[in-house]
Tab-separated table of C-alpha atoms in Angstrom:
chain	number	residue	atom	x	y	z
P	1	THR	CA	-0.119	0.568	0.358
P	2	ARG	CA	3.491	2.695	-0.026
P	3	ALA	CA	5.192	1.316	-2.973
P	4	ILE	CA	6.077	4.258	-4.532
P	5	PRO	CA	4.477	3.736	-8.209
P	6	GLY	CA	7.409	3.130	-10.712
P	7	VAL	CA	9.994	2.164	-8.583
P	8	GLU	CA	8.824	-0.075	-5.870
P	9	LEU	CA	7.281	-3.139	-5.793
P	10	VAL	CA	5.840	-5.375	-3.567
P	11	GLU	CA	4.426	-8.923	-4.476
P	12	ASN	CA	4.584	-12.658	-3.368
P	13	GLY	CA	5.987	-11.542	-0.612
P	14	VAL	CA	8.994	-10.140	-2.145
P	15	TYR	CA	10.157	-6.442	-2.507
P	16	HIS	CA	11.348	-4.760	-5.264
P	17	ARG	CA	12.877	-1.445	-5.799
P	18	THR	CA	14.826	-0.055	-8.149
P	19	LEU	CA	18.220	1.849	-7.146
P	20	ARG	CA	21.022	3.780	-7.705
P	21	ILE	CA	24.742	3.659	-6.131
P	22	ASN	CA	27.657	5.775	-7.139
P	23	GLU	CA	27.315	5.523	-10.936
P	24	THR	CA	25.996	1.973	-11.030
P	25	ARG	CA	22.612	1.107	-11.764
P	26	GLY	CA	20.198	-1.378	-10.956
P	27	VAL	CA	17.592	-3.537	-8.481
P	28	MET	CA	16.987	-5.668	-6.136
P	29	SER	CA	14.429	-7.741	-4.780
P	30	LEU	CA	14.539	-8.779	-1.054
P	31	SER	CA	12.597	-11.541	1.054
P	32	HIS	CA	11.821	-13.596	3.894
P	33	ALA	CA	14.030	-16.973	3.818
P	34	ASP	CA	12.568	-20.156	4.370
P	35	THR	CA	14.572	-21.181	7.307
P	36	GLY	CA	16.124	-19.203	10.288
P	37	HIS	CA	16.420	-15.613	10.109
P	38	ALA	CA	17.133	-13.839	7.264
P	39	LEU	CA	16.660	-12.351	4.071
P	40	ILE	CA	17.448	-13.018	0.816
P	41	LEU	CA	19.074	-10.247	-1.295
P	42	ALA	CA	18.886	-11.220	-5.154
P	43	THR	CA	20.710	-7.791	-7.123
P	44	SER	CA	20.968	-6.678	-10.547
P	45	LEU	CA	24.039	-3.947	-11.231
P	46	THR	CA	25.562	-2.558	-14.270
P	47	ASP	CA	28.971	-2.430	-11.786
P	48	GLY	CA	29.340	-4.954	-10.092
P	49	ARG	CA	32.272	-3.269	-7.214
P	50	ASP	CA	29.797	-1.067	-5.968
P	51	LEU	CA	27.615	-4.881	-5.121
P	52	MET	CA	29.263	-4.909	-0.838
P	53	ALA	CA	28.485	-0.979	-0.655
P	54	LEU	CA	24.942	-1.994	-1.781
P	55	VAL	CA	24.901	-4.676	0.895
P	56	ALA	CA	25.870	-2.278	3.640
P	57	ARG	CA	22.241	0.020	2.938
P	58	VAL	CA	20.473	-3.218	3.174
P	59	ARG	CA	21.868	-3.866	6.387
P	60	ARG	CA	20.985	-0.657	7.680
P	61	MET	CA	17.730	-0.189	5.804
P	62	PHE	CA	16.192	-3.045	7.744
P	63	ASP	CA	18.044	-2.272	10.538
P	64	LEU	CA	19.719	-5.950	11.235
P	65	ASP	CA	22.574	-5.340	13.402
P	66	ALA	CA	20.500	-3.737	15.570
P	67	ASN	CA	21.007	-4.896	19.076
P	68	MET	CA	17.743	-6.045	20.565
P	69	ALA	CA	18.546	-7.377	24.387
P	70	ALA	CA	19.817	-4.046	24.702
P	71	ILE	CA	16.918	-2.428	23.115
P	72	HIS	CA	14.631	-4.486	25.277
P	73	SER	CA	17.055	-4.287	28.297
P	74	VAL	CA	15.892	-0.828	28.666
P	75	LEU	CA	11.886	-0.180	27.157
P	76	ALA	CA	10.792	-3.338	29.261
P	77	GLU	CA	11.143	-1.225	31.871
P	78	ASP	CA	7.986	0.882	31.300
P	79	PRO	CA	4.859	-1.923	32.069
P	80	VAL	CA	2.814	-0.740	29.044
P	81	LEU	CA	6.341	-1.958	26.506
P	82	ALA	CA	6.963	-4.968	28.472
P	83	ARG	CA	3.409	-6.490	26.922
P	84	VAL	CA	4.212	-5.206	23.515
P	85	ILE	CA	7.778	-6.557	23.082
P	86	ASP	CA	6.774	-9.750	25.233
P	87	LYS	CA	4.146	-10.264	22.386
P	88	HIS	CA	6.417	-8.982	19.311
P	89	PRO	CA	10.269	-9.236	20.249
P	90	GLY	CA	12.566	-8.174	18.468
P	91	LEU	CA	10.682	-4.907	15.999
P	92	ARG	CA	13.445	-3.599	13.530
P	93	LEU	CA	13.643	0.351	12.694
P	94	PRO	CA	13.187	0.741	9.304
P	95	GLY	CA	15.363	2.823	7.782
P	96	ALA	CA	15.170	3.326	3.984
P	97	TRP	CA	17.722	2.456	0.332
P	98	ASP	CA	17.175	6.579	-0.219
P	99	PRO	CA	17.526	8.637	3.003
P	100	PHE	CA	16.234	11.904	0.765
P	101	GLU	CA	13.657	9.715	-0.831
P	102	VAL	CA	12.258	9.111	2.574
P	103	ALA	CA	12.082	12.856	3.174
P	104	ILE	CA	10.263	14.237	0.373
P	105	ARG	CA	8.183	10.540	1.595
P	106	ALA	CA	7.266	12.550	4.889
P	107	VAL	CA	6.919	16.192	3.735
P	108	VAL	CA	3.634	15.175	1.193
P	109	GLY	CA	2.388	12.633	3.424
P	110	GLN	CA	1.221	15.423	6.574
P	111	GLN	CA	-1.837	14.755	6.719
P	112	ILE	CA	-2.983	13.197	4.375
P	113	SER	CA	-3.996	9.498	3.473
P	114	VAL	CA	-1.167	6.628	2.617
P	115	LYS	CA	-3.251	5.673	-0.542
P	116	GLY	CA	-3.913	10.167	-1.221
P	117	ALA	CA	0.863	10.304	-0.549
P	118	ARG	CA	1.854	7.113	-2.507
P	119	THR	CA	-0.240	8.915	-5.828
P	120	ILE	CA	1.492	12.084	-5.065
P	121	ILE	CA	4.977	10.889	-4.737
P	122	GLY	CA	3.782	8.712	-7.825
P	123	ARG	CA	3.251	12.101	-10.115
P	124	ILE	CA	7.079	13.487	-8.640
P	125	VAL	CA	8.386	10.611	-10.004
P	126	ALA	CA	7.155	11.067	-12.986
P	127	LYS	CA	7.841	13.879	-13.430
P	128	ALA	CA	11.403	14.243	-12.216
P	129	GLY	CA	12.703	10.789	-11.581
P	130	PRO	CA	15.275	9.002	-14.301
P	131	ARG	CA	13.232	6.313	-15.973
P	132	ILE	CA	15.461	2.802	-16.384
P	133	GLU	CA	14.523	-0.056	-18.690
P	134	LEU	CA	15.237	-3.625	-17.045
P	135	ASP	CA	14.743	-6.813	-17.939
P	136	GLY	CA	11.443	-8.661	-16.682
P	137	GLN	CA	10.344	-5.728	-14.338
P	138	PRO	CA	7.843	-3.956	-16.836
P	139	LEU	CA	6.212	-2.115	-14.047
P	140	LEU	CA	9.599	-0.748	-12.286
P	141	THR	CA	10.479	2.380	-14.946
P	142	HIS	CA	11.717	5.334	-12.815
P	143	LEU	CA	14.670	5.624	-10.146
P	144	PHE	CA	13.716	8.087	-7.459
P	145	PRO	CA	14.535	11.883	-8.028
P	146	THR	CA	17.831	12.992	-6.290
P	147	ALA	CA	17.735	16.508	-4.659
P	148	VAL	CA	19.530	17.894	-8.064
P	149	ASP	CA	16.466	16.234	-9.973
P	150	LEU	CA	13.689	17.307	-7.570
P	151	SER	CA	15.524	21.201	-7.316
P	152	GLU	CA	15.801	21.553	-11.180
P	153	CYS	CA	11.927	20.309	-11.642
P	154	GLU	CA	8.375	22.240	-12.095
P	155	LEU	CA	6.498	20.170	-10.168
P	156	GLY	CA	3.400	22.278	-11.159
P	157	ARG	CA	0.076	20.611	-9.822
P	158	ILE	CA	0.306	17.146	-8.278
P	159	GLY	CA	-2.542	17.166	-5.931
P	160	MET	CA	-0.927	18.996	-3.367
P	161	PRO	CA	-1.292	22.419	-1.574
P	162	ALA	CA	1.022	25.154	-3.020
P	163	LYS	CA	2.831	25.715	0.297
P	164	ARG	CA	3.417	22.218	0.861
P	165	VAL	CA	4.907	21.555	-3.244
P	166	ALA	CA	6.979	24.945	-2.007
P	167	SER	CA	7.965	22.958	1.701
P	168	LEU	CA	9.395	20.532	-0.835
P	169	ASN	CA	10.810	22.539	-3.281
P	170	THR	CA	12.611	24.247	-0.953
P	171	LEU	CA	14.527	20.842	1.284
P	172	SER	CA	15.257	20.338	-2.387
P	173	ARG	CA	17.606	23.146	-2.703
P	174	ALA	CA	18.518	22.779	0.357
P	175	VAL	CA	19.311	18.899	0.669
P	176	ALA	CA	21.189	19.960	-3.163
P	177	ARG	CA	23.523	22.953	-1.371
P	178	GLY	CA	24.877	20.693	1.373
P	179	GLU	CA	22.347	23.386	3.935
P	180	ILE	CA	20.750	19.737	5.439
P	181	SER	CA	22.434	16.865	5.781
P	182	LEU	CA	20.968	13.701	4.736
P	183	GLN	CA	24.027	11.833	6.206
P	184	VAL	CA	23.855	9.413	9.247
P	185	ARG	CA	26.326	11.032	11.664
P	186	GLY	CA	25.932	14.546	13.431
P	187	ALA	CA	23.607	15.513	16.585
P	188	LEU	CA	19.863	14.807	16.011
P	189	GLU	CA	19.176	18.276	17.255
P	190	ASN	CA	21.061	19.555	15.042
P	191	PHE	CA	19.302	17.669	12.453
P	192	VAL	CA	15.626	18.476	14.210
P	193	GLN	CA	16.288	22.456	14.126
P	194	ASP	CA	18.343	22.542	10.277
P	195	MET	CA	14.472	20.659	8.661
P	196	THR	CA	12.417	22.882	11.084
P	197	ARG	CA	13.502	26.362	9.990
P	198	ILE	CA	12.034	24.625	6.253
P	199	GLN	CA	8.181	26.702	6.546
P	200	GLY	CA	5.635	23.868	6.070
P	201	ILE	CA	8.068	20.769	8.377
P	202	GLY	CA	7.937	20.801	12.240
P	203	ASP	CA	8.911	18.618	14.438
P	204	TRP	CA	7.035	15.370	13.449
P	205	THR	CA	8.271	15.415	10.066
P	206	ALA	CA	11.490	16.557	11.327
P	207	GLN	CA	12.016	13.355	13.957
P	208	TYR	CA	10.634	10.922	11.825
P	209	THR	CA	12.863	11.733	8.732
P	210	ALA	CA	15.392	10.947	11.403
P	211	MET	CA	13.912	7.743	12.517
P	212	ARG	CA	13.780	6.566	8.779
P	213	ALA	CA	15.951	8.324	7.301
P	214	LEU	CA	18.716	8.101	9.506
P	215	SER	CA	18.653	5.342	11.147
P	216	GLU	CA	18.493	7.489	14.111
P	217	PRO	CA	18.316	5.551	17.377
P	218	ASP	CA	16.662	8.321	20.043
P	219	ALA	CA	14.667	10.224	17.858
P	220	PHE	CA	10.581	10.847	19.083
P	221	PRO	CA	7.547	11.977	17.352
P	222	ALA	CA	6.191	12.753	21.272
P	223	ALA	CA	2.694	15.018	19.511
P	224	ASP	CA	2.517	11.983	17.496
P	225	LEU	CA	-1.105	10.972	17.903
P	226	GLY	CA	-0.884	6.909	17.559
P	227	ILE	CA	2.083	6.797	20.374
P	228	ILE	CA	-0.373	9.208	22.960
P	229	LYS	CA	-3.421	6.836	21.874
P	230	ALA	CA	-0.439	3.685	22.689
P	231	LEU	CA	-0.183	4.865	26.441
P	232	ALA	CA	-4.045	6.570	27.220
P	233	GLN	CA	-5.776	5.288	29.826
P	234	GLY	CA	-9.238	4.800	29.921
P	235	LEU	CA	-10.493	8.784	28.685
P	236	GLU	CA	-6.764	10.205	29.529
P	237	ARG	CA	-4.596	10.550	27.288
P	238	PRO	CA	-0.920	12.226	27.862
P	239	THR	CA	0.011	15.480	26.701
P	240	PRO	CA	2.577	15.822	24.351
P	241	LYS	CA	4.946	17.038	27.072
P	242	GLN	CA	3.904	14.573	29.737
P	243	LEU	CA	4.989	12.372	26.503
P	244	ALA	CA	8.636	13.805	26.187
P	245	ALA	CA	8.869	13.374	30.144
P	246	ARG	CA	7.977	8.961	30.514
P	247	ALA	CA	10.145	8.882	26.919
P	248	GLU	CA	13.666	9.781	29.042
P	249	ASN	CA	13.643	6.772	30.213
P	250	TRP	CA	13.488	5.082	27.120
P	251	ARG	CA	17.078	6.410	25.621
P	252	PRO	CA	19.027	5.958	23.851
P	253	TRP	CA	15.694	3.911	21.779
P	254	ARG	CA	12.860	5.740	21.892
P	255	ALA	CA	12.784	5.250	18.277
P	256	TYR	CA	12.222	1.429	18.839
P	257	ALA	CA	10.034	2.421	21.473
P	258	ALA	CA	8.258	4.501	19.309
P	259	ILE	CA	8.129	1.175	16.265
P	260	TYR	CA	6.704	-0.908	18.741
P	261	LEU	CA	3.753	1.746	20.413
P	262	TRP	CA	2.885	1.839	17.252
P	263	HIS	CA	2.514	-1.523	16.632
P	264	THR	CA	0.212	-1.636	19.066
């Protein structure tokens, strides 16, 4: 339901997507191994020298190196989280192949349905994403645009309010110029400050982007309605301020706490 048309495809339990890494182009497919706890990666690349770099990115994308024992030991001190962990142990922090892609998806997805966001992202890809031809994959037709691609594209009418389109343009230019870094480095607070300077991007979007794009384990959208609902007691819901105070006990794994609470 979230797969980007032309870029991603999920069928028969297999995730497929187009990719570029350095100057290499190609496609990858991922599925669960039939036995054990593993993923099977199959890929076709224009340059095999980037294979190990691809493997490293896939490991981060699916959070395969997470120390779940350490994460559980902290989060299980909270009784609500302890119950969810007992029921669904080992939930990972879902990353992304392309950090910029996540940032754009986060801005587009604000206050609209999953279906609506998918449609708009598909339009952005069709306008700004380079085309790619793959044998045997007729539904995978585009690469997701880079920040440079998108900053140079006139999006026009894509079904979003003009102010939201302006936010996308400003974000693309800022990333293209290096004013906002989507690399896994630096302090979370600095990244959030840089993101929220853009009109139309608030703390929720910045924290969500840090979780998904930067694999930041301590990012936490304290005003998220789903998390607030998960911690409600009867009709009594915690305020974002109360939630942020409670989440101090979950450091440095607040992003994992969010994943567990969303899972409820």
